[in-house]
Amino acid sequence: MSDPVILLDNIVFELQEVGGISKIWNKKIKYLESNMKGKVKYLEGKNVKDNIFRRELELSNLNIVPDKNLPLIIRRYTQVKTEEKGVFHSSYFRVTTSNKNMKNIVTVHDCSYENFAVGLKKKVHIWQKLFALKNADRIFCVSNNTKKELLFFYPWLNEEKIDVVPNGVDDDFYSIKDLPNRIIINNQEIKKNNFILYVGGRNYHKNFFSIFHLLDTESFKDLKLEIIIAGGSKLSNSEKKEIYKLRGSDKVKFINLVSNHDLNLLYNMAYCFVFPSIYEGFGIPVLEAMQAGCPVLSSNIPSLVEVIGHGGLFFSPNDYTEMKTKFNKLTDDDFKKEKINYGLSRSKDFSWKKTFDKVASLYEQLLYS
C-alpha cells in the first residue's frame, strides 16, 4: 500500500484572484514544499493560476491531482473523491466522505456569515460549512475567540477536535531606522508622522467611517494630520459622498495597489494605525503595524484584544468619545514609545514559521494515527 499523503485542496485560488485566505494558503504551501516535500499533493482545477498567489508557486505536475471537470459554481459545493490515503485539507470547506482512508481537516477563520450575512447567501454558506464540520476529523481555528464563537454556533462539536492555530505576520514588516521625512508612493507624497493609517477592506463590519470622527480631535487638528487608506477596492461614489459629508474629502489619500515594501514604509511613517472593526476572526494588519513599530488604536473586540495584548489603545467600536480620548493620548511621547515597544515585543509571539510548524506537527499526528 502506498504511503499516506497530505492532499491540499487549492480551490481558494479559483474563488479569489487575490485575498487574505489565498495569501495564507500560499504561505503554507511554500512552507510545506520546503519542510514536507514528497508528502504533499495538490487538488487543482484548471483556473488556479488566475490567482496571483498561485502564480508565485512552482509545483511539480507530478504532485497535482486534477479536480473534477465541472463548473466552479458546482464544484465548489461538491464532495471530493480521491483514491489517496492520508489527510485531506481544503482551503474552503470541502471534504471527502467516500474514502475512509482520508481524514478531513477544516479551517475556520471566523464566523462572519453567522453574524452578518442574510438570505440565500447565508443559507448556502452555512449549509456547506455545517456539512464540512460534521465530517471533520480535526478543526483549525485561527484564534481562541473564533473557537469560542464556533462552539457557540455549533455547540454539538467535540471541543477536543478543535486546535487553535494562530495566524502569523510577514517578515516584510519591521521597524526602519533613519526614515526619510517624505516618500512617494503611487505618485503621492507621504510625509512622516503626518497621517493616520487605515489598511484593508471597508465592508460593514470594518466600521471604516468611524475613523472620520478623529477629524474633530485637538491633536488631529494641531498636528495637521491626514488620513491614508491603503489597500482594498477603489473608493466607490457612495463612499466618496459619505466621506464628503463627514468633512474628510480634503484630508484623505487613497493608495489602492500597495506592495508589502510600501505598506511597511506606511506603517513606519504613520502617526498611528487605526483599526476600528466591530468584527474580526484574527486581525493580521494589527500585527503588521506592531511589528513595524507603529502604535495601534484598535476597537476592543475580543479577537483583537487577544492578538494585541497590552500593545494597543482600545476603544469600544461605536464609542467615538472614547476613541478620541485614546487617540489624544498619543501626544505623550513617552506613552507612545511605551506602546510601540510593547507592540514590537508582542509581535514576536507570532510568525508564519510558528503557525506552520504547528500545522505540520498536526498533519504528522493525523497521518500516522
XYZ file of C-alpha atoms in Angstrom:
369
model
C 0.000 0.000 0.000
C 1.270 3.496 -0.867
C 2.492 5.901 1.790
C -0.078 8.333 3.225
C -0.121 11.849 1.769
C -1.337 15.315 2.663
C -3.776 16.336 -0.073
C -4.353 20.096 -0.093
C -7.412 21.423 -1.909
C -6.343 24.610 -3.703
C -9.857 25.725 -4.639
C -9.416 29.095 -2.921
C -7.095 30.059 -5.783
C -10.110 29.765 -8.083
C -12.517 31.518 -5.724
C -10.263 34.592 -5.387
C -7.913 36.425 -7.718
C -6.383 37.919 -4.616
C -7.383 37.790 -0.954
C -6.373 37.056 2.606
C -7.153 33.339 2.621
C -5.339 32.691 -0.672
C -2.325 34.622 0.648
C -2.217 32.458 3.784
C -2.677 29.281 1.694
C 0.252 30.363 -0.487
C 2.472 30.775 2.564
C 1.513 27.357 3.886
C 2.328 25.672 0.573
C 5.742 27.362 0.463
C 6.459 26.087 3.977
C 5.323 22.546 3.193
C 7.315 22.458 -0.058
C 10.411 23.275 1.997
C 9.709 21.091 5.017
C 7.445 18.203 3.979
C 8.224 17.784 0.283
C 7.270 14.358 -1.001
C 4.353 14.060 1.415
C 2.144 16.740 -0.155
C -0.114 16.689 -3.212
C -2.447 19.372 -4.523
C -6.012 19.116 -5.818
C -6.460 21.764 -8.502
C -8.871 22.941 -11.169
C -7.868 24.457 -14.486
C -8.076 28.123 -13.494
C -5.986 28.248 -10.306
C -3.328 30.429 -11.921
C -5.787 33.278 -12.286
C -4.817 33.897 -8.666
C -1.662 35.985 -8.149
C -0.558 33.929 -5.144
C -0.840 30.653 -7.075
C 1.254 32.100 -9.906
C 4.093 32.585 -7.404
C 4.246 28.835 -6.712
C 6.265 26.338 -8.720
C 4.614 22.981 -8.070
C 5.583 19.786 -9.815
C 2.935 18.415 -12.165
C 3.629 15.030 -10.578
C 2.085 16.345 -7.366
C -1.024 17.863 -8.973
C -4.268 15.891 -8.717
C -6.793 17.222 -11.294
C -10.109 18.321 -9.825
C -13.444 17.332 -11.360
C -14.173 18.787 -14.784
C -17.214 20.719 -13.578
C -18.038 24.453 -13.489
C -16.648 26.119 -10.371
C -20.128 27.145 -9.173
C -20.989 23.436 -8.906
C -17.581 22.044 -7.980
C -17.090 24.348 -5.001
C -20.084 22.728 -3.280
C -19.441 19.084 -4.183
C -17.589 16.467 -2.210
C -14.101 15.479 -3.265
C -13.467 11.939 -4.482
C -9.937 10.618 -4.173
C -8.151 7.277 -4.059
C -5.342 8.667 -1.904
C -4.961 7.861 1.772
C -3.844 10.258 4.469
C -5.075 13.771 5.264
C -7.356 15.996 3.175
C -7.324 19.716 3.963
C -9.417 22.088 1.870
C -8.756 25.787 1.594
C -12.506 26.386 1.636
C -14.950 23.968 3.278
C -14.764 20.903 1.059
C -14.413 17.387 2.453
C -14.264 13.822 1.225
C -16.545 11.207 2.772
C -16.285 8.436 0.167
C -12.770 7.437 1.227
C -12.391 6.098 4.771
C -8.609 6.264 4.409
C -8.666 10.082 4.258
C -9.052 12.259 7.358
C -10.631 15.672 6.876
C -9.262 18.916 8.285
C -11.432 22.045 8.208
C -10.110 25.561 8.861
C -12.403 28.213 10.357
C -11.124 31.782 10.021
C -14.199 33.433 11.515
C -17.972 33.254 11.891
C -18.761 36.360 9.863
C -21.539 34.691 7.840
C -23.256 33.522 11.010
C -23.035 37.030 12.442
C -23.733 39.280 9.459
C -24.894 37.525 6.267
C -28.572 37.255 5.330
C -30.775 35.463 2.836
C -29.687 32.801 0.363
C -26.007 33.720 0.618
C -26.035 32.901 4.324
C -28.064 29.713 3.904
C -25.737 28.278 1.248
C -22.596 29.116 3.205
C -23.921 27.676 6.456
C -25.099 24.533 4.664
C -21.613 23.942 3.244
C -19.830 24.830 6.477
C -22.133 22.625 8.529
C -21.513 19.622 6.275
C -17.759 20.168 6.471
C -17.798 20.469 10.269
C -19.894 17.316 10.654
C -17.330 15.375 8.634
C -14.189 16.945 10.093
C -11.685 14.797 11.942
C -9.891 17.968 13.081
C -10.804 21.659 13.024
C -8.269 24.501 12.962
C -9.358 27.893 14.365
C -7.190 30.992 13.914
C -7.864 32.353 17.408
C -9.322 31.343 20.746
C -12.160 33.773 20.092
C -13.007 32.058 16.798
C -13.046 28.721 18.628
C -15.378 30.194 21.254
C -17.710 31.540 18.562
C -17.664 28.265 16.647
C -18.742 26.360 19.763
C -21.466 28.937 20.360
C -22.968 28.461 16.890
C -22.288 24.698 16.755
C -22.393 23.541 20.399
C -22.548 19.862 19.397
C -18.936 19.956 18.149
C -16.358 17.918 20.059
C -14.043 20.542 21.554
C -11.182 18.037 21.667
C -11.128 18.034 17.860
C -10.532 21.805 17.704
C -6.979 23.179 17.563
C -6.183 26.879 17.823
C -3.562 27.716 15.183
C -2.946 31.489 15.207
C -2.012 33.337 12.064
C 1.445 34.815 11.656
C 2.962 38.016 10.320
C 5.302 38.527 7.370
C 8.980 39.290 7.884
C 8.419 42.082 5.338
C 7.193 44.245 8.215
C 9.855 45.695 10.508
C 10.900 48.938 12.152
C 13.064 51.090 9.850
C 15.835 53.250 11.255
C 16.670 56.589 9.669
C 13.335 57.114 7.927
C 13.193 59.871 5.311
C 10.913 62.809 6.029
C 8.903 62.162 2.877
C 8.447 59.468 0.266
C 6.469 58.995 -2.945
C 4.101 56.024 -3.295
C 1.915 55.675 -6.399
C 2.708 59.291 -7.331
C 1.511 60.573 -3.962
C 3.699 62.414 -1.477
C 3.709 60.887 2.011
C 5.168 62.837 4.942
C 6.449 61.226 8.136
C 4.129 61.463 11.163
C 1.686 63.418 9.027
C -1.139 60.873 8.770
C -3.162 58.167 10.449
C -3.279 54.906 8.512
C -6.172 52.604 7.667
C -5.453 49.314 5.861
C -7.752 46.822 4.150
C -11.351 46.392 3.104
C -14.281 48.564 4.051
C -17.144 46.101 4.489
C -19.804 46.866 7.092
C -18.027 45.026 9.912
C -14.825 47.025 9.314
C -16.561 50.124 10.744
C -14.451 52.224 8.378
C -16.279 55.560 8.538
C -15.791 55.798 12.301
C -12.201 56.958 11.736
C -13.503 60.282 10.429
C -14.653 61.194 13.927
C -10.954 61.702 14.677
C -11.059 64.824 12.485
C -12.586 66.683 15.431
C -9.823 65.855 17.921
C -7.412 68.520 19.100
C -4.332 66.512 18.194
C -5.556 65.762 14.644
C -6.103 69.477 14.053
C -2.945 70.683 15.845
C -0.702 68.222 14.009
C -2.457 68.901 10.679
C -2.837 65.197 10.030
C -4.287 63.407 7.029
C -5.935 60.002 6.612
C -4.312 57.463 4.304
C -6.380 54.480 3.165
C -4.217 51.639 1.842
C -5.459 48.552 0.028
C -8.968 47.351 -0.566
C -11.059 48.193 -3.609
C -11.212 51.684 -5.080
C -13.405 54.166 -3.270
C -16.941 53.981 -4.633
C -19.014 57.071 -5.386
C -21.205 56.369 -2.353
C -18.107 56.141 -0.140
C -16.783 59.418 -1.552
C -20.136 61.066 -0.798
C -20.085 59.739 2.762
C -16.527 60.984 3.277
C -17.592 64.388 1.933
C -20.496 64.507 4.411
C -18.050 63.747 7.218
C -15.921 66.711 6.078
C -12.955 64.491 5.256
C -12.585 64.882 1.488
C -9.568 67.215 1.649
C -7.926 65.089 4.350
C -7.864 61.708 2.555
C -5.324 59.981 0.344
C -6.168 56.601 -1.159
C -3.480 54.123 -2.242
C -5.010 51.124 -3.983
C -2.376 48.582 -5.012
C 0.335 48.658 -2.369
C 3.235 46.210 -2.052
C 4.428 44.883 1.310
C 7.526 47.055 0.882
C 5.454 50.212 0.521
C 2.987 49.141 3.193
C 5.868 48.690 5.628
C 7.001 52.225 4.814
C 3.479 53.491 5.527
C 3.336 51.706 8.891
C 6.725 53.164 9.820
C 5.851 56.700 8.774
C 2.306 56.816 10.184
C 1.422 58.786 13.288
C -0.650 55.733 14.226
C -2.600 52.849 12.736
C -6.375 52.765 13.303
C -8.364 49.512 13.218
C -11.985 50.177 14.291
C -13.586 46.832 13.301
C -16.710 45.578 15.008
C -15.767 42.033 13.982
C -12.576 40.110 13.103
C -11.563 36.472 13.204
C -7.953 37.427 13.878
C -6.690 40.778 12.543
C -3.362 40.381 10.719
C -2.949 44.150 9.989
C -2.601 44.959 13.700
C 0.327 42.517 13.879
C 1.921 44.075 10.810
C 1.633 47.523 12.374
C 3.070 46.441 15.727
C 5.972 44.607 14.084
C 6.731 47.753 12.076
C 6.789 49.874 15.241
C 3.534 51.707 14.578
C 1.227 52.488 17.543
C -2.177 50.809 17.222
C -5.539 52.403 18.006
C -7.985 49.494 17.931
C -11.521 48.516 18.786
C -11.708 46.350 21.883
C -13.417 43.327 20.315
C -12.195 40.023 21.820
C -10.213 38.731 18.825
C -8.169 41.936 18.557
C -7.543 42.160 22.299
C -6.338 38.536 22.102
C -3.808 39.387 19.394
C -2.680 42.851 20.530
C -2.417 42.233 24.260
C -1.331 45.387 26.081
C 0.170 46.884 22.927
C -2.879 48.807 21.769
C -5.042 51.730 22.743
C -8.512 50.201 22.855
C -11.946 51.739 22.450
C -15.483 50.419 22.113
C -16.221 50.306 18.365
C -19.093 52.794 18.445
C -17.904 54.963 21.323
C -16.397 57.879 19.406
C -15.674 59.866 22.550
C -13.550 57.019 23.896
C -11.794 56.655 20.533
C -10.938 60.365 20.513
C -9.695 60.274 24.124
C -7.391 57.330 23.421
C -6.145 58.964 20.218
C -5.224 62.182 22.065
C -3.053 60.163 24.478
C -0.556 59.635 21.664
C 0.631 63.235 22.061
C 2.525 61.990 25.147
C 5.807 60.866 23.572
C 6.798 58.595 26.477
C 3.401 56.890 26.461
C 3.552 56.466 22.690
C 7.043 54.973 22.873
C 5.888 52.562 25.584
C 3.063 51.289 23.351
C 5.405 50.944 20.374
C 7.938 48.938 22.393
C 5.270 46.623 23.767
C 3.890 46.120 20.273
C 7.326 45.223 18.935
C 7.750 42.681 21.720
C 4.237 41.267 21.357
C 4.567 40.756 17.602
C 7.473 38.348 18.219
C 4.954 35.862 19.637
C 3.569 35.419 16.110
C 5.275 34.191 12.968
C 4.299 32.095 9.974
C 7.013 29.624 10.967
C 5.348 29.065 14.340
C 1.983 28.751 12.622
C 3.081 26.179 10.073
C 5.344 24.283 12.459
C 2.181 23.595 14.435
C 0.210 22.742 11.278
C 2.927 20.314 10.133
C 3.002 18.662 13.550
C -0.768 18.154 13.483
C -0.568 16.775 9.937
C 2.029 14.235 11.096
C -0.166 13.179 14.016
C -3.116 12.559 11.725
C -1.085 10.821 9.018
C 0.086 8.095 11.333
C -2.705 7.862 13.930
